[in-house]
């Protein structure tokens, strides 16, 4: 199987992302190119819904590599992230050996702690060779885990290896492409960040968000797409608990298209705010008067720009 080569320049990286309908700015393409070229993990930080996770998915698709995702959460441990033993199968093997009169304890212990009883979790899977090339390992929302798990990750990200006491050290022949994301609900330790290249993924400019919207929702009317982006951009300037991300922009545009909306009006905006905003306090702040004022401002600015 032919392995898709990594991009050889920043422009080629931009083209690779664009091919998969990911509209990136040059700064992101630059750090991604360097991470691929240098074989370093890429640490992406930013608000939820700005496209951090999507980068790993796009890389997997564009390069034809396997995507291995480790979704982080509070209490994540080695047995869920790296490996665990199939205790049920081990017990059956032990019982069968005993019933057949096999009493060599050392041999039995060696047999039940062999690779056939090992359940490989995402981190261990990412170190295995693959005919299509090293996989893309997505460590998603690392900030949800605790510092103990971060410390364990240091060995993986520094040397691309894990140690299994019963089997020894497993090291990747070729390191995986690693994307680590964080929504910054807490600070990630410097020791882990030092092993990565870093990029902050912010909210896109109006121009780039419009390009993203038209790439992801191709059937949307031109006027509606402009109004949607301008309204979302205006919302992000308001004092909200959680500003809408690009993911919410796309969801809202999709919902409006399903409703056959061709232009925004106050009633439609108010009726569909639950697609765009996910906290009741934020929705309550945008009463009918506020929605109308924002929409009038947006339409006025769009007319002035024509």
JSON list of C-alpha atoms in Angstrom, two decimals, residues 22 44-54 140-141 143-144 181-185 198-204 236 240-248 279:
[
{"chain": "A", "resi": 22, "resn": "UNK", "atom": "CA", "xyz": [-10.72, 22.79, 6.52]},
{"chain": "A", "resi": 44, "resn": "UNK", "atom": "CA", "xyz": [-3.79, 23.00, 20.39]},
{"chain": "A", "resi": 45, "resn": "UNK", "atom": "CA", "xyz": [-5.51, 25.21, 22.92]},
{"chain": "A", "resi": 46, "resn": "UNK", "atom": "CA", "xyz": [-8.64, 27.31, 22.48]},
{"chain": "A", "resi": 47, "resn": "UNK", "atom": "CA", "xyz": [-12.33, 27.66, 23.22]},
{"chain": "A", "resi": 48, "resn": "UNK", "atom": "CA", "xyz": [-14.64, 24.71, 22.60]},
{"chain": "A", "resi": 49, "resn": "UNK", "atom": "CA", "xyz": [-15.99, 24.48, 19.07]},
{"chain": "A", "resi": 50, "resn": "UNK", "atom": "CA", "xyz": [-13.23, 26.34, 17.19]},
{"chain": "A", "resi": 51, "resn": "UNK", "atom": "CA", "xyz": [-12.00, 23.32, 15.21]},
{"chain": "A", "resi": 52, "resn": "UNK", "atom": "CA", "xyz": [-9.17, 21.81, 17.27]},
{"chain": "A", "resi": 53, "resn": "UNK", "atom": "CA", "xyz": [-10.43, 18.23, 17.14]},
{"chain": "A", "resi": 54, "resn": "UNK", "atom": "CA", "xyz": [-11.32, 18.60, 13.47]},
{"chain": "A", "resi": 140, "resn": "UNK", "atom": "CA", "xyz": [-8.72, 15.18, 23.07]},
{"chain": "A", "resi": 141, "resn": "UNK", "atom": "CA", "xyz": [-9.49, 17.61, 25.92]},
{"chain": "A", "resi": 143, "resn": "UNK", "atom": "CA", "xyz": [-7.42, 19.47, 30.50]},
{"chain": "A", "resi": 144, "resn": "UNK", "atom": "CA", "xyz": [-10.22, 17.18, 31.74]},
{"chain": "A", "resi": 181, "resn": "UNK", "atom": "CA", "xyz": [-6.23, 19.51, 22.48]},
{"chain": "A", "resi": 182, "resn": "UNK", "atom": "CA", "xyz": [-7.28, 21.53, 25.51]},
{"chain": "A", "resi": 183, "resn": "UNK", "atom": "CA", "xyz": [-10.24, 23.81, 26.18]},
{"chain": "A", "resi": 184, "resn": "UNK", "atom": "CA", "xyz": [-8.19, 25.43, 28.96]},
{"chain": "A", "resi": 185, "resn": "UNK", "atom": "CA", "xyz": [-10.55, 24.60, 31.79]},
{"chain": "A", "resi": 198, "resn": "UNK", "atom": "CA", "xyz": [1.97, 25.00, 20.60]},
{"chain": "A", "resi": 199, "resn": "UNK", "atom": "CA", "xyz": [-0.80, 26.91, 18.85]},
{"chain": "A", "resi": 200, "resn": "UNK", "atom": "CA", "xyz": [-3.76, 28.86, 20.14]},
{"chain": "A", "resi": 201, "resn": "UNK", "atom": "CA", "xyz": [-6.84, 28.28, 17.96]},
{"chain": "A", "resi": 202, "resn": "UNK", "atom": "CA", "xyz": [-8.98, 31.39, 18.29]},
{"chain": "A", "resi": 203, "resn": "UNK", "atom": "CA", "xyz": [-12.27, 32.41, 16.78]},
{"chain": "A", "resi": 204, "resn": "UNK", "atom": "CA", "xyz": [-11.85, 33.02, 13.04]},
{"chain": "A", "resi": 236, "resn": "UNK", "atom": "CA", "xyz": [-19.00, 37.14, 20.41]},
{"chain": "A", "resi": 240, "resn": "UNK", "atom": "CA", "xyz": [-21.95, 35.84, 27.30]},
{"chain": "A", "resi": 241, "resn": "UNK", "atom": "CA", "xyz": [-21.07, 32.89, 29.50]},
{"chain": "A", "resi": 242, "resn": "UNK", "atom": "CA", "xyz": [-20.12, 30.87, 26.40]},
{"chain": "A", "resi": 243, "resn": "UNK", "atom": "CA", "xyz": [-19.72, 32.54, 23.04]},
{"chain": "A", "resi": 244, "resn": "UNK", "atom": "CA", "xyz": [-20.74, 30.41, 20.05]},
{"chain": "A", "resi": 245, "resn": "UNK", "atom": "CA", "xyz": [-17.88, 28.58, 18.34]},
{"chain": "A", "resi": 246, "resn": "UNK", "atom": "CA", "xyz": [-17.54, 27.71, 14.68]},
{"chain": "A", "resi": 247, "resn": "UNK", "atom": "CA", "xyz": [-19.30, 24.41, 15.38]},
{"chain": "A", "resi": 248, "resn": "UNK", "atom": "CA", "xyz": [-22.37, 26.32, 16.58]},
{"chain": "A", "resi": 279, "resn": "UNK", "atom": "CA", "xyz": [-26.77, 28.22, 28.30]}
]
